[in-house]
Amino acid sequence: MPLMNALDTFPVKHANVLRPRSRITVRRSPVHGRGVFATCALVAGELICEYLGERISWDEALLRHPRDPAQPDHTFYFDVGNGTVIDGAIGGNSARWINHACRPNCEAADRDGRIFIRTVNPVPAGEELCIDYALFVEGRHTRLLRKRYACHCGAPDCRGTMLARRGKRSWKEHISAPARELVEDSVHADVATRAAIHIRTTITDTLIDA
């Protein structure tokens, strides 16, 4: 099935019939913490699951962060644009455990404001599912910052970090002035934490011809 048809042939009203646990499982990952793995062979363009969680504004997301002060760089936030974030820590599902890879086998696709995960190439049973987190911050990507968000995906073209390639827009564009002042004055508002609270995963346009 062409990638551009993966969601077009799956109406959102039927999305609740997805049964991700029948094709994926969560277990310890060699990349980082927990991960999501295919329990059977998956074809390219296959719809896997929806990224679920509570939808909140970036203002609220910044106020909630960090959820665990002991792990300030960890978050289940997924930026869906227009100042909206999905907090997978509340009402989330297996999708929140999908790890990063510089050469991912999955991508995120927007369908009527909902985010779905689908494969971009065939995935054999037992392989871990990954997407490109593309974390981004404004300012220099220093060696220390890149190391703090080091990538261990092992891809031949691994860029060595989960940070996005340069040229992405500022995270400040997504939040109101009061919230921006709050985070800039916060003890957690160093550049690395700004990256942690702003996961920007590439969302594809499902209507573009393959």
PDB file of C-alpha atoms in Angstrom:
ATOM      1  CA  MET A   1       0.000   0.000   0.000  1.00  0.00           C
ATOM      2  CA  PRO A   2       1.457   3.433  -0.900  1.00  0.00           C
ATOM      3  CA  LEU A   3       2.381   5.484   2.147  1.00  0.00           C
ATOM      4  CA  MET A   4      -0.001   8.270   1.232  1.00  0.00           C
ATOM      5  CA  ASN A   5      -2.932   5.825   1.392  1.00  0.00           C
ATOM      6  CA  ALA A   6      -2.155   4.366   4.803  1.00  0.00           C
ATOM      7  CA  LEU A   7      -4.385   6.847   6.594  1.00  0.00           C
ATOM      8  CA  ASP A   8      -6.633   7.913   3.737  1.00  0.00           C
ATOM      9  CA  THR A   9      -8.101   4.407   3.676  1.00  0.00           C
ATOM     10  CA  PHE A  10      -8.501   4.314   7.451  1.00  0.00           C
ATOM     11  CA  PRO A  11     -11.204   6.807   8.544  1.00  0.00           C
ATOM     12  CA  VAL A  12     -10.591   8.433  11.905  1.00  0.00           C
ATOM     13  CA  LYS A  13     -14.036   7.366  13.100  1.00  0.00           C
ATOM     14  CA  HIS A  14     -12.772   3.770  12.958  1.00  0.00           C
ATOM     15  CA  ALA A  15      -9.460   4.481  14.697  1.00  0.00           C
ATOM     16  CA  ASN A  16     -10.714   2.992  17.950  1.00  0.00           C
ATOM     17  CA  VAL A  17     -10.627  -0.460  16.368  1.00  0.00           C
ATOM     18  CA  LEU A  18      -6.827  -0.355  16.271  1.00  0.00           C
ATOM     19  CA  ARG A  19      -5.392  -3.106  18.440  1.00  0.00           C
ATOM     20  CA  PRO A  20      -1.700  -2.183  18.736  1.00  0.00           C
ATOM     21  CA  ARG A  21      -0.982  -4.836  21.355  1.00  0.00           C
ATOM     22  CA  SER A  22      -1.661  -7.566  18.794  1.00  0.00           C
ATOM     23  CA  ARG A  23       1.242  -6.362  16.642  1.00  0.00           C
ATOM     24  CA  ILE A  24       3.517  -4.569  19.107  1.00  0.00           C
ATOM     25  CA  THR A  25       4.793  -5.110  22.606  1.00  0.00           C
ATOM     26  CA  VAL A  26       6.676  -2.990  25.138  1.00  0.00           C
ATOM     27  CA  ARG A  27       9.850  -4.369  26.649  1.00  0.00           C
ATOM     28  CA  ARG A  28      13.359  -3.398  27.651  1.00  0.00           C
ATOM     29  CA  SER A  29      15.207  -1.680  24.807  1.00  0.00           C
ATOM     30  CA  PRO A  30      18.925  -1.905  23.988  1.00  0.00           C
ATOM     31  CA  VAL A  31      18.674   1.716  22.839  1.00  0.00           C
ATOM     32  CA  HIS A  32      17.126   3.306  25.923  1.00  0.00           C
ATOM     33  CA  GLY A  33      14.810   2.229  28.741  1.00  0.00           C
ATOM     34  CA  ARG A  34      11.628   0.712  27.401  1.00  0.00           C
ATOM     35  CA  GLY A  35      10.900   0.342  23.728  1.00  0.00           C
ATOM     36  CA  VAL A  36       8.161  -0.815  21.376  1.00  0.00           C
ATOM     37  CA  PHE A  37       8.802  -3.943  19.298  1.00  0.00           C
ATOM     38  CA  ALA A  38       6.957  -5.603  16.440  1.00  0.00           C
ATOM     39  CA  THR A  39       5.520  -8.998  17.370  1.00  0.00           C
ATOM     40  CA  CYS A  40       4.941  -9.865  13.709  1.00  0.00           C
ATOM     41  CA  ALA A  41       6.199  -8.716  10.329  1.00  0.00           C
ATOM     42  CA  LEU A  42       4.871  -5.288   9.338  1.00  0.00           C
ATOM     43  CA  VAL A  43       4.620  -3.915   5.815  1.00  0.00           C
ATOM     44  CA  ALA A  44       5.643  -0.425   4.738  1.00  0.00           C
ATOM     45  CA  GLY A  45       2.891   2.127   5.291  1.00  0.00           C
ATOM     46  CA  GLU A  46       1.136   0.043   7.939  1.00  0.00           C
ATOM     47  CA  LEU A  47      -0.799   2.003  10.547  1.00  0.00           C
ATOM     48  CA  ILE A  48       0.418   0.880  13.971  1.00  0.00           C
ATOM     49  CA  CYS A  49      -1.269   2.966  16.659  1.00  0.00           C
ATOM     50  CA  GLU A  50      -2.390   6.422  17.669  1.00  0.00           C
ATOM     51  CA  TYR A  51      -0.267   8.552  19.998  1.00  0.00           C
ATOM     52  CA  LEU A  52      -2.689   9.062  22.882  1.00  0.00           C
ATOM     53  CA  GLY A  53      -2.624  11.309  25.918  1.00  0.00           C
ATOM     54  CA  GLU A  54      -4.063  14.485  27.366  1.00  0.00           C
ATOM     55  CA  ARG A  55      -4.093  17.444  24.990  1.00  0.00           C
ATOM     56  CA  ILE A  56      -2.809  20.594  26.630  1.00  0.00           C
ATOM     57  CA  SER A  57      -1.312  23.944  25.651  1.00  0.00           C
ATOM     58  CA  TRP A  58       2.411  24.637  25.707  1.00  0.00           C
ATOM     59  CA  ASP A  59       1.767  27.034  28.566  1.00  0.00           C
ATOM     60  CA  GLU A  60       0.372  24.142  30.615  1.00  0.00           C
ATOM     61  CA  ALA A  61       3.148  21.807  29.450  1.00  0.00           C
ATOM     62  CA  LEU A  62       5.793  24.206  30.694  1.00  0.00           C
ATOM     63  CA  LEU A  63       4.041  24.542  34.035  1.00  0.00           C
ATOM     64  CA  ARG A  64       3.956  20.742  34.437  1.00  0.00           C
ATOM     65  CA  HIS A  65       7.597  20.214  33.541  1.00  0.00           C
ATOM     66  CA  PRO A  66       9.501  18.463  34.963  1.00  0.00           C
ATOM     67  CA  ARG A  67       7.078  15.760  36.059  1.00  0.00           C
ATOM     68  CA  ASP A  68       9.909  13.977  37.866  1.00  0.00           C
ATOM     69  CA  PRO A  69      12.606  16.388  39.161  1.00  0.00           C
ATOM     70  CA  ALA A  70      14.990  13.433  39.369  1.00  0.00           C
ATOM     71  CA  GLN A  71      14.683  13.008  35.577  1.00  0.00           C
ATOM     72  CA  PRO A  72      14.243  16.556  34.227  1.00  0.00           C
ATOM     73  CA  ASP A  73      15.233  15.501  30.704  1.00  0.00           C
ATOM     74  CA  HIS A  74      12.480  12.892  30.397  1.00  0.00           C
ATOM     75  CA  THR A  75       9.083  13.708  28.947  1.00  0.00           C
ATOM     76  CA  PHE A  76       6.191  12.144  27.061  1.00  0.00           C
ATOM     77  CA  TYR A  77       5.243  15.409  25.351  1.00  0.00           C
ATOM     78  CA  PHE A  78       4.453  15.316  21.644  1.00  0.00           C
ATOM     79  CA  ASP A  79       4.153  18.672  19.880  1.00  0.00           C
ATOM     80  CA  VAL A  80       1.299  18.640  17.363  1.00  0.00           C
ATOM     81  CA  GLY A  81       1.584  22.284  16.359  1.00  0.00           C
ATOM     82  CA  ASN A  82      -0.696  25.286  16.879  1.00  0.00           C
ATOM     83  CA  GLY A  83       0.517  25.540  20.464  1.00  0.00           C
ATOM     84  CA  THR A  84      -0.909  22.130  21.361  1.00  0.00           C
ATOM     85  CA  VAL A  85       0.878  19.230  23.034  1.00  0.00           C
ATOM     86  CA  ILE A  86      -0.104  15.641  23.761  1.00  0.00           C
ATOM     87  CA  ASP A  87       1.024  14.607  27.244  1.00  0.00           C
ATOM     88  CA  GLY A  88       1.412  10.849  26.918  1.00  0.00           C
ATOM     89  CA  ALA A  89       2.013  10.513  30.655  1.00  0.00           C
ATOM     90  CA  ILE A  90      -1.720  11.029  31.211  1.00  0.00           C
ATOM     91  CA  GLY A  91      -4.033   8.656  29.373  1.00  0.00           C
ATOM     92  CA  GLY A  92      -1.203   7.531  27.110  1.00  0.00           C
ATOM     93  CA  ASN A  93      -0.604   4.157  25.464  1.00  0.00           C
ATOM     94  CA  SER A  94       2.279   2.070  24.129  1.00  0.00           C
ATOM     95  CA  ALA A  95       3.181   4.777  21.605  1.00  0.00           C
ATOM     96  CA  ARG A  96       4.807   6.859  24.345  1.00  0.00           C
ATOM     97  CA  TRP A  97       7.572   4.252  24.642  1.00  0.00           C
ATOM     98  CA  ILE A  98       8.669   4.517  21.005  1.00  0.00           C
ATOM     99  CA  ASN A  99      12.350   5.444  20.995  1.00  0.00           C
ATOM    100  CA  HIS A 100      14.370   7.705  18.725  1.00  0.00           C
ATOM    101  CA  ALA A 101      16.465   6.650  15.730  1.00  0.00           C
ATOM    102  CA  CYS A 102      18.268   8.765  13.147  1.00  0.00           C
ATOM    103  CA  ARG A 103      17.119   6.356  10.440  1.00  0.00           C
ATOM    104  CA  PRO A 104      13.651   5.487  11.792  1.00  0.00           C
ATOM    105  CA  ASN A 105      11.402   2.712  10.530  1.00  0.00           C
ATOM    106  CA  CYS A 106       8.276   4.669  11.530  1.00  0.00           C
ATOM    107  CA  GLU A 107       6.922   8.175  11.221  1.00  0.00           C
ATOM    108  CA  ALA A 108       4.132  10.256  12.714  1.00  0.00           C
ATOM    109  CA  ALA A 109       1.195  11.223  10.498  1.00  0.00           C
ATOM    110  CA  ASP A 110      -1.488  13.789  11.232  1.00  0.00           C
ATOM    111  CA  ARG A 111      -5.094  12.927  10.450  1.00  0.00           C
ATOM    112  CA  ASP A 112      -7.720  15.496  11.416  1.00  0.00           C
ATOM    113  CA  GLY A 113      -5.626  16.651  14.337  1.00  0.00           C
ATOM    114  CA  ARG A 114      -4.858  13.158  15.608  1.00  0.00           C
ATOM    115  CA  ILE A 115      -1.380  11.646  15.495  1.00  0.00           C
ATOM    116  CA  PHE A 116      -0.842   8.129  14.195  1.00  0.00           C
ATOM    117  CA  ILE A 117       2.340   6.087  13.987  1.00  0.00           C
ATOM    118  CA  ARG A 118       2.964   4.155  10.784  1.00  0.00           C
ATOM    119  CA  THR A 119       5.854   2.252   9.276  1.00  0.00           C
ATOM    120  CA  VAL A 120       7.946   3.733   6.473  1.00  0.00           C
ATOM    121  CA  ASN A 121       9.535   0.447   5.415  1.00  0.00           C
ATOM    122  CA  PRO A 122       9.014  -3.269   6.092  1.00  0.00           C
ATOM    123  CA  VAL A 123       9.700  -4.190   9.721  1.00  0.00           C
ATOM    124  CA  PRO A 124      10.547  -7.803  10.597  1.00  0.00           C
ATOM    125  CA  ALA A 125       9.120  -9.418  13.716  1.00  0.00           C
ATOM    126  CA  GLY A 126      11.197  -8.589  16.771  1.00  0.00           C
ATOM    127  CA  GLU A 127      12.572  -5.285  15.458  1.00  0.00           C
ATOM    128  CA  GLU A 128      12.192  -2.167  17.582  1.00  0.00           C
ATOM    129  CA  LEU A 129       9.958   0.601  16.218  1.00  0.00           C
ATOM    130  CA  CYS A 130      11.516   4.070  16.203  1.00  0.00           C
ATOM    131  CA  ILE A 131      10.773   7.593  15.023  1.00  0.00           C
ATOM    132  CA  ASP A 132      13.024  10.633  14.711  1.00  0.00           C
ATOM    133  CA  TYR A 133      12.444  12.770  17.824  1.00  0.00           C
ATOM    134  CA  ALA A 134      14.125  15.813  16.224  1.00  0.00           C
ATOM    135  CA  LEU A 135      14.449  17.732  19.491  1.00  0.00           C
ATOM    136  CA  PHE A 136      15.310  21.340  18.842  1.00  0.00           C
ATOM    137  CA  VAL A 137      16.491  24.369  20.750  1.00  0.00           C
ATOM    138  CA  GLU A 138      17.564  27.829  19.751  1.00  0.00           C
ATOM    139  CA  GLY A 139      21.191  28.772  20.099  1.00  0.00           C
ATOM    140  CA  ARG A 140      24.358  26.783  19.573  1.00  0.00           C
ATOM    141  CA  HIS A 141      24.318  23.014  19.641  1.00  0.00           C
ATOM    142  CA  THR A 142      27.362  22.709  21.859  1.00  0.00           C
ATOM    143  CA  ARG A 143      29.302  19.493  22.340  1.00  0.00           C
ATOM    144  CA  LEU A 144      27.913  19.255  25.889  1.00  0.00           C
ATOM    145  CA  LEU A 145      24.333  19.677  24.678  1.00  0.00           C
ATOM    146  CA  ARG A 146      24.749  17.084  21.945  1.00  0.00           C
ATOM    147  CA  LYS A 147      26.274  14.691  24.471  1.00  0.00           C
ATOM    148  CA  ARG A 148      23.420  15.224  26.907  1.00  0.00           C
ATOM    149  CA  TYR A 149      21.025  14.163  24.175  1.00  0.00           C
ATOM    150  CA  ALA A 150      23.293  11.562  22.619  1.00  0.00           C
ATOM    151  CA  CYS A 151      21.790   9.045  20.216  1.00  0.00           C
ATOM    152  CA  HIS A 152      22.769   5.380  20.402  1.00  0.00           C
ATOM    153  CA  CYS A 153      20.627   4.092  17.540  1.00  0.00           C
ATOM    154  CA  GLY A 154      23.640   2.633  15.746  1.00  0.00           C
ATOM    155  CA  ALA A 155      22.539   3.703  12.252  1.00  0.00           C
ATOM    156  CA  PRO A 156      25.371   4.100   9.711  1.00  0.00           C
ATOM    157  CA  ASP A 157      24.388   7.753   9.281  1.00  0.00           C
ATOM    158  CA  CYS A 158      23.589   8.392  12.965  1.00  0.00           C
ATOM    159  CA  ARG A 159      23.978  12.103  13.646  1.00  0.00           C
ATOM    160  CA  GLY A 160      25.045  11.320  17.208  1.00  0.00           C
ATOM    161  CA  THR A 161      22.259  13.256  18.878  1.00  0.00           C
ATOM    162  CA  MET A 162      18.483  13.351  19.168  1.00  0.00           C
ATOM    163  CA  LEU A 163      18.589  17.087  18.455  1.00  0.00           C
ATOM    164  CA  ALA A 164      17.078  18.183  15.172  1.00  0.00           C
ATOM    165  CA  ARG A 165      19.209  19.382  12.322  1.00  0.00           C
ATOM    166  CA  ARG A 166      19.844  23.100  12.342  1.00  0.00           C
ATOM    167  CA  GLY A 167      17.316  25.466  10.787  1.00  0.00           C
ATOM    168  CA  LYS A 168      14.283  24.579  12.911  1.00  0.00           C
ATOM    169  CA  ARG A 169      12.160  27.404  14.295  1.00  0.00           C
ATOM    170  CA  SER A 170      12.327  28.550  17.888  1.00  0.00           C
ATOM    171  CA  TRP A 171      10.396  26.773  20.612  1.00  0.00           C
ATOM    172  CA  LYS A 172       9.397  30.237  21.874  1.00  0.00           C
ATOM    173  CA  GLU A 173       6.971  30.631  18.971  1.00  0.00           C
ATOM    174  CA  HIS A 174       4.662  28.074  20.575  1.00  0.00           C
ATOM    175  CA  ILE A 175       4.120  29.669  24.002  1.00  0.00           C
ATOM    176  CA  SER A 176       2.635  32.843  25.407  1.00  0.00           C
ATOM    177  CA  ALA A 177       4.764  35.662  26.807  1.00  0.00           C
ATOM    178  CA  PRO A 178       3.912  34.918  30.491  1.00  0.00           C
ATOM    179  CA  ALA A 179       4.824  31.249  30.129  1.00  0.00           C
ATOM    180  CA  ARG A 180       7.975  32.169  28.220  1.00  0.00           C
ATOM    181  CA  GLU A 181       9.057  34.486  31.019  1.00  0.00           C
ATOM    182  CA  LEU A 182       8.308  31.745  33.549  1.00  0.00           C
ATOM    183  CA  VAL A 183      10.470  29.152  31.870  1.00  0.00           C
ATOM    184  CA  GLU A 184      13.286  31.608  31.182  1.00  0.00           C
ATOM    185  CA  ASP A 185      13.380  32.563  34.857  1.00  0.00           C
ATOM    186  CA  SER A 186      13.081  28.973  36.062  1.00  0.00           C
ATOM    187  CA  VAL A 187      15.969  27.022  37.514  1.00  0.00           C
ATOM    188  CA  HIS A 188      15.148  24.350  34.913  1.00  0.00           C
ATOM    189  CA  ALA A 189      15.281  26.743  31.979  1.00  0.00           C
ATOM    190  CA  ASP A 190      18.772  25.890  30.742  1.00  0.00           C
ATOM    191  CA  VAL A 191      19.106  25.133  27.055  1.00  0.00           C
ATOM    192  CA  ALA A 192      19.129  21.355  27.559  1.00  0.00           C
ATOM    193  CA  THR A 193      15.873  21.369  29.483  1.00  0.00           C
ATOM    194  CA  ARG A 194      14.279  23.488  26.776  1.00  0.00           C
ATOM    195  CA  ALA A 195      15.126  20.694  24.377  1.00  0.00           C
ATOM    196  CA  ALA A 196      13.668  18.097  26.727  1.00  0.00           C
ATOM    197  CA  ILE A 197      10.311  19.822  27.001  1.00  0.00           C
ATOM    198  CA  HIS A 198       9.984  20.383  23.272  1.00  0.00           C
ATOM    199  CA  ILE A 199       9.863  17.193  21.269  1.00  0.00           C
ATOM    200  CA  ARG A 200       9.239  18.151  17.663  1.00  0.00           C
ATOM    201  CA  THR A 201       8.668  15.030  15.597  1.00  0.00           C
ATOM    202  CA  THR A 202       8.237  15.457  11.852  1.00  0.00           C
ATOM    203  CA  ILE A 203       4.585  15.006  10.929  1.00  0.00           C
ATOM    204  CA  THR A 204       3.994  13.998   7.333  1.00  0.00           C
ATOM    205  CA  ASP A 205       1.267  15.246   5.030  1.00  0.00           C
ATOM    206  CA  THR A 206      -0.738  12.126   4.251  1.00  0.00           C
ATOM    207  CA  LEU A 207      -2.327  13.655   1.160  1.00  0.00           C
ATOM    208  CA  ILE A 208       0.871  14.173  -0.815  1.00  0.00           C
ATOM    209  CA  ASP A 209       1.405  11.623  -3.560  1.00  0.00           C
ATOM    210  CA  ALA A 210       4.165   9.133  -2.878  1.00  0.00           C
TER     211      ALA A 210
END
